[in-house]
mmCIF file of C-alpha atoms in Angstrom:
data_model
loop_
_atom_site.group_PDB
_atom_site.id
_atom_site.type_symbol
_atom_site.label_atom_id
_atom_site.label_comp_id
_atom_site.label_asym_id
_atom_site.label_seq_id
_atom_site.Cartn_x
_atom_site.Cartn_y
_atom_site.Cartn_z
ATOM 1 C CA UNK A 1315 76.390 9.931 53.480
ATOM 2 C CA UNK A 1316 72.748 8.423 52.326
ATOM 3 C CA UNK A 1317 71.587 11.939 52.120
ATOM 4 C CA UNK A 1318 74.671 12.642 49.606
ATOM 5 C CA UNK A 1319 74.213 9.940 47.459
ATOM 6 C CA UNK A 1320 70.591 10.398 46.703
ATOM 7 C CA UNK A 1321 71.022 14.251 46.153
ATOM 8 C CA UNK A 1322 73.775 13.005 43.916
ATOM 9 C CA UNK A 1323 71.896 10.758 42.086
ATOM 10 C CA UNK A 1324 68.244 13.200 41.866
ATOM 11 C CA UNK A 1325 71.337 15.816 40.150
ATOM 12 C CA UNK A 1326 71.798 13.428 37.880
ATOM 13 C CA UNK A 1327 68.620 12.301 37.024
ATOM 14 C CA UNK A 1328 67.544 16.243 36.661
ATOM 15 C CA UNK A 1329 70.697 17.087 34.500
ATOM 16 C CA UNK A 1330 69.869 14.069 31.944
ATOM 17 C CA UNK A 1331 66.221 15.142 31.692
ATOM 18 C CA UNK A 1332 67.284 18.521 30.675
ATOM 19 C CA UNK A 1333 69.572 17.551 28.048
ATOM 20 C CA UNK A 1334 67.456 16.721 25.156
ATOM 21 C CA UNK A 1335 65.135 18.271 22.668
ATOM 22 C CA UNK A 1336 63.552 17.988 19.471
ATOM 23 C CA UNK A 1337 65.672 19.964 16.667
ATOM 24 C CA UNK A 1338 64.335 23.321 15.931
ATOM 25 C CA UNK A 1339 65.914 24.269 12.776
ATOM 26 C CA UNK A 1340 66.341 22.644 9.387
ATOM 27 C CA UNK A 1341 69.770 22.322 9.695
ATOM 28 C CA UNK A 1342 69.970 20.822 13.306
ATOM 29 C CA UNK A 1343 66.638 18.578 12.322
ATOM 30 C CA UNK A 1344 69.129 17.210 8.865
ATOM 31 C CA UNK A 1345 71.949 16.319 11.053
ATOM 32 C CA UNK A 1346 69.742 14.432 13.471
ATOM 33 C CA UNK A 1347 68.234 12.574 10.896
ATOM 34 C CA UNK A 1348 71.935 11.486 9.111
ATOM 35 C CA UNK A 1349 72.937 10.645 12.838
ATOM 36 C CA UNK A 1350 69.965 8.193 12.338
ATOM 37 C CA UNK A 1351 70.322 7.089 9.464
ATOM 38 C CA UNK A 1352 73.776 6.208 10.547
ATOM 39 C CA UNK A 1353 73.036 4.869 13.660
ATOM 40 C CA UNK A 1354 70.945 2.134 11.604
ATOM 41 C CA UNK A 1355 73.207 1.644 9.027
ATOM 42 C CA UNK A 1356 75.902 0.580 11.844
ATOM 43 C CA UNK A 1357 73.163 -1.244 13.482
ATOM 44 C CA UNK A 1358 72.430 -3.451 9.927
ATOM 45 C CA UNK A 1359 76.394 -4.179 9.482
ATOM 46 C CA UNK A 1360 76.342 -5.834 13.045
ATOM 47 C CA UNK A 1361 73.114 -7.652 12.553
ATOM 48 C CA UNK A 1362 71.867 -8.275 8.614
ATOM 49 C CA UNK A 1363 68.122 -9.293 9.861
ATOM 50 C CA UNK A 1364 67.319 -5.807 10.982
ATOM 51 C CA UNK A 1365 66.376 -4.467 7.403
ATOM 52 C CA UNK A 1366 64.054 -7.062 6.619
ATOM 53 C CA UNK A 1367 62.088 -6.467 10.130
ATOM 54 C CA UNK A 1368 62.207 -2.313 9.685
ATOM 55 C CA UNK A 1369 61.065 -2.984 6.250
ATOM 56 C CA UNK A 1370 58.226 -4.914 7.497
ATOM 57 C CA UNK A 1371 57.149 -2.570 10.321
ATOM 58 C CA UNK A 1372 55.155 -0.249 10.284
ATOM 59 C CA UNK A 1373 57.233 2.315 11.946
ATOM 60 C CA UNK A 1374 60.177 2.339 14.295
ATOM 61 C CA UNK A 1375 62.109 5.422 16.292
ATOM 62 C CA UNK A 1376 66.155 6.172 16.207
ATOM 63 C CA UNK A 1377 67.666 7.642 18.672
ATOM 64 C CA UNK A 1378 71.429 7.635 18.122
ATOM 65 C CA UNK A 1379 73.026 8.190 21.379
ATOM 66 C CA UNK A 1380 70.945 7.554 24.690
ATOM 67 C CA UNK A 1381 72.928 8.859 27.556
ATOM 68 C CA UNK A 1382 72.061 7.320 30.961
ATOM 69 C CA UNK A 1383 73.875 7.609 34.129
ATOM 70 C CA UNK A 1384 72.650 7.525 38.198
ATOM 71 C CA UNK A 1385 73.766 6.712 41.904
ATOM 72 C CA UNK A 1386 70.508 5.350 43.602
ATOM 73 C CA UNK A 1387 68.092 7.704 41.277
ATOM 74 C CA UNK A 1388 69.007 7.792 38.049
ATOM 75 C CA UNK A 1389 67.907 9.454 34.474
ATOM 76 C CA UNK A 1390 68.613 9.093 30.679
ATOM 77 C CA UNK A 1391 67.673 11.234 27.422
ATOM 78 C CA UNK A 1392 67.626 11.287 23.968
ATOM 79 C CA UNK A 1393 66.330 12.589 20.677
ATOM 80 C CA UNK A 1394 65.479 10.688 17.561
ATOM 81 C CA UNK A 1395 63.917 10.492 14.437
ATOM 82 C CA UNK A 1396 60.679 9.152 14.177
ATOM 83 C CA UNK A 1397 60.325 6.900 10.946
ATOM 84 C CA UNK A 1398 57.068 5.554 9.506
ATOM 85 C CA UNK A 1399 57.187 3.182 6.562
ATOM 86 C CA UNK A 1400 60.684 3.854 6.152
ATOM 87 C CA UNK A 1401 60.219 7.932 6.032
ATOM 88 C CA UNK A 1402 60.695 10.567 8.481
ATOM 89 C CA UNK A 1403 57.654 12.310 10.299
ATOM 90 C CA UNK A 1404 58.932 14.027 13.388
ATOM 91 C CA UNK A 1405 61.476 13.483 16.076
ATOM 92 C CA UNK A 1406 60.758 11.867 19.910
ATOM 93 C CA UNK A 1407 62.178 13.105 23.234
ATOM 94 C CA UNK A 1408 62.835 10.208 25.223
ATOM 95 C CA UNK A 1409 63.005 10.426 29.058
ATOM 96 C CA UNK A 1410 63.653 7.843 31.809
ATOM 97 C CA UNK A 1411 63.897 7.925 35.384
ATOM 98 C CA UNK A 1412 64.750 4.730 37.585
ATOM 99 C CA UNK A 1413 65.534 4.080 41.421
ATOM 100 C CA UNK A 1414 66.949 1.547 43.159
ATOM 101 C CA UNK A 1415 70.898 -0.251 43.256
ATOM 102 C CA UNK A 1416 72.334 2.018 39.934
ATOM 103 C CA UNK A 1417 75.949 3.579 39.910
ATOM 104 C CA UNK A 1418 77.647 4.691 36.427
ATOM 105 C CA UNK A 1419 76.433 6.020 33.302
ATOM 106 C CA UNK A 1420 76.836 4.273 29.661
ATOM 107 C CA UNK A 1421 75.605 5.931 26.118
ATOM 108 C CA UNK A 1422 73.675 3.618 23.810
ATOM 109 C CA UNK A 1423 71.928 3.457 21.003
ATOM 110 C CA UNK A 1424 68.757 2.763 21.108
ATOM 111 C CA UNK A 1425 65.801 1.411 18.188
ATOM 112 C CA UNK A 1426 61.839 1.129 18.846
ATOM 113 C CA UNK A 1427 60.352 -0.614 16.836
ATOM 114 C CA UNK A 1428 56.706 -0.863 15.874
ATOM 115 C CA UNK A 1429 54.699 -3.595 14.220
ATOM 116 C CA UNK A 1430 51.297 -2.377 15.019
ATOM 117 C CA UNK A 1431 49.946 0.814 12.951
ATOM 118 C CA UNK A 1432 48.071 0.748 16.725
ATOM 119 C CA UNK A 1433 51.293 1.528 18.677
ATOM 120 C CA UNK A 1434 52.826 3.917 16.313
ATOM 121 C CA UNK A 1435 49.499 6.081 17.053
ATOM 122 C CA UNK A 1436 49.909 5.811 20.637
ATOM 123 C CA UNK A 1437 53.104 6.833 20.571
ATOM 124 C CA UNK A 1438 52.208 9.895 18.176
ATOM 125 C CA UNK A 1439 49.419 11.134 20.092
ATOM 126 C CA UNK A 1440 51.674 11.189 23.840
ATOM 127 C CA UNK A 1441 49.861 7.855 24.688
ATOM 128 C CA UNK A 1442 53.204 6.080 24.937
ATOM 129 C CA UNK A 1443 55.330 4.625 28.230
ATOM 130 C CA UNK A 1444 58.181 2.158 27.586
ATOM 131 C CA UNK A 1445 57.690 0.079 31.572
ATOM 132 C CA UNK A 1446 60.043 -1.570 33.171
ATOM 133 C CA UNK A 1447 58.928 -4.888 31.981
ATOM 134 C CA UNK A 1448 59.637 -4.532 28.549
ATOM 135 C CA UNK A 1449 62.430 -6.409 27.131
ATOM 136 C CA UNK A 1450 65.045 -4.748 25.385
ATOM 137 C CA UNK A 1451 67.437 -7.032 22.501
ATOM 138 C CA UNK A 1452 71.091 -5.717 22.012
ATOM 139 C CA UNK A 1453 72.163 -5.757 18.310
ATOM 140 C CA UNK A 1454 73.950 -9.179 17.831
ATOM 141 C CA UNK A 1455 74.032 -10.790 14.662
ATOM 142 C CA UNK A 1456 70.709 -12.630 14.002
ATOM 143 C CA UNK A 1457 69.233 -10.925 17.189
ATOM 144 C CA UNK A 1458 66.260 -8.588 15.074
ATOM 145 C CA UNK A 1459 64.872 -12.237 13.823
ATOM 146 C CA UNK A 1460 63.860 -12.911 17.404
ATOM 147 C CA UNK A 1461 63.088 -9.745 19.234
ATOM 148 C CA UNK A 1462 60.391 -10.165 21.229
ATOM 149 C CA UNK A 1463 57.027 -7.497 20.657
ATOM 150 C CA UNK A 1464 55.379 -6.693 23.347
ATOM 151 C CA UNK A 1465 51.822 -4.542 22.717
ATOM 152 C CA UNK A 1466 53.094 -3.758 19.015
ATOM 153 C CA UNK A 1467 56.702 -2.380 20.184
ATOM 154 C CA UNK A 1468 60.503 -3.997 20.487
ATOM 155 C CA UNK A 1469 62.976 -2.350 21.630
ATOM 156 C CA UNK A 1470 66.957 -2.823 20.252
ATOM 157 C CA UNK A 1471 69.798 -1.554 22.196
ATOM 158 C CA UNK A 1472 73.751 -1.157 20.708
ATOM 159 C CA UNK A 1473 75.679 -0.290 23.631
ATOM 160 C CA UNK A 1474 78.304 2.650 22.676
ATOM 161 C CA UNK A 1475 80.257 2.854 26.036
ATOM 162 C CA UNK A 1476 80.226 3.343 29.568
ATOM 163 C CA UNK A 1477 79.625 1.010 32.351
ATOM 164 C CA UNK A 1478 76.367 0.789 34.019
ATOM 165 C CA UNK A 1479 75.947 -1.544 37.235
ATOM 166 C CA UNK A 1480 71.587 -1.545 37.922
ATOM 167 C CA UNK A 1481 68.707 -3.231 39.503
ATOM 168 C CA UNK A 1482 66.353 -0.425 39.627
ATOM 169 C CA UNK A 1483 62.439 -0.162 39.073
ATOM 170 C CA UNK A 1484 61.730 2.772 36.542
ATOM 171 C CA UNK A 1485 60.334 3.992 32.568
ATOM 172 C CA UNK A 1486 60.669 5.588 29.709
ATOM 173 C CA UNK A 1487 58.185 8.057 28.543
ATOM 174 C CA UNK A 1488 59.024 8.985 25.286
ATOM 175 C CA UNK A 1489 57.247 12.672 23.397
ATOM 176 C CA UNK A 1490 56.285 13.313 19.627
ATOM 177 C CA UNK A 1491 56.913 16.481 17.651
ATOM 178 C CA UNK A 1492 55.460 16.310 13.994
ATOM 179 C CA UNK A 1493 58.162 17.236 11.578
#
């Protein structure tokens, strides 16, 4: 039965690092960046103090719907639009893998946010790992005032559905494609 679960969960892991890519044509690469646009516009309604701190970043990354799901080994994925001073300049794969206690699988939204002109470079140039220690702030009202940076980067999650039950150990490595 072990043996099951963990082939179960490595499946899953696999299938949700296969799922995403950056947008190859205009018109797929226009609806991404609506879905972003969007995706922060619902994000501002629930919590007013998130345009003041994207307008004072440097940069931040969208990705509209993170989809995450594992039994033991687990995996998520996602594409987004990579803004810098409030314009797009490319799109980021996103990739995570985790083990440990997991069972479900949840979609999210997910914003990165950068503070540090330092960061947003990493990030650009492949230099860039989301660990497990980082902190991530779901969109409440008031909650973008007091999300926490951690080496230039904060992290915002609004949770879209699904129910995910973890206490795993794992990353996000996250890819830039110039647009």
């Amino acid at each position: 039965m072990r043996k099951t679960s963990i082939g179960i969960g490595l499946v899953v892991a696999l299938l949700f690092a296969a799922c995403a890519s950056a947008p190859q044509t205009r018109p797929d690469q226009r609806a991404l960046e609506a879905r972003a646009d969007a995706t922060v516009a619902r994000m501002e309604a629930r919590d007013p103090t998130l345009a003041g701190l994207l307008a004072n970043s440097v940069g931040y990354i969208v990705f509209p719907e993170v989809t995450t799901g594992g039994m033991i080994v687990g995996g998520a994925s996602s594409v987004g639009v990579v803004y810098e001073h409030g314009r797009p300049i490319g799109y980021s794969e996103l990739r995570a893998g985790s083990i440990g206690a997991q069972i479900g699988g949840e979609t999210y939204s997910q914003l990165i946010v950068f503070d540090q002109q330092s960061a947003l470079d990493r990030m650009r140039a492949g230099n860039f790992d989301l660990s497990a220690g980082l902190t991530a702030t779901a969109v409440t009202s008031g909650a973008s005032a007091h999300a926490p940076f951690e080496n230039g980067t904060a992290v915002l999650i609004d949770n879209e559905s699904g129910l995910m039950a973890a206490a795993t150990v794992g990353g996000e490595q996250l890819s830039f494609t110039a647009k």
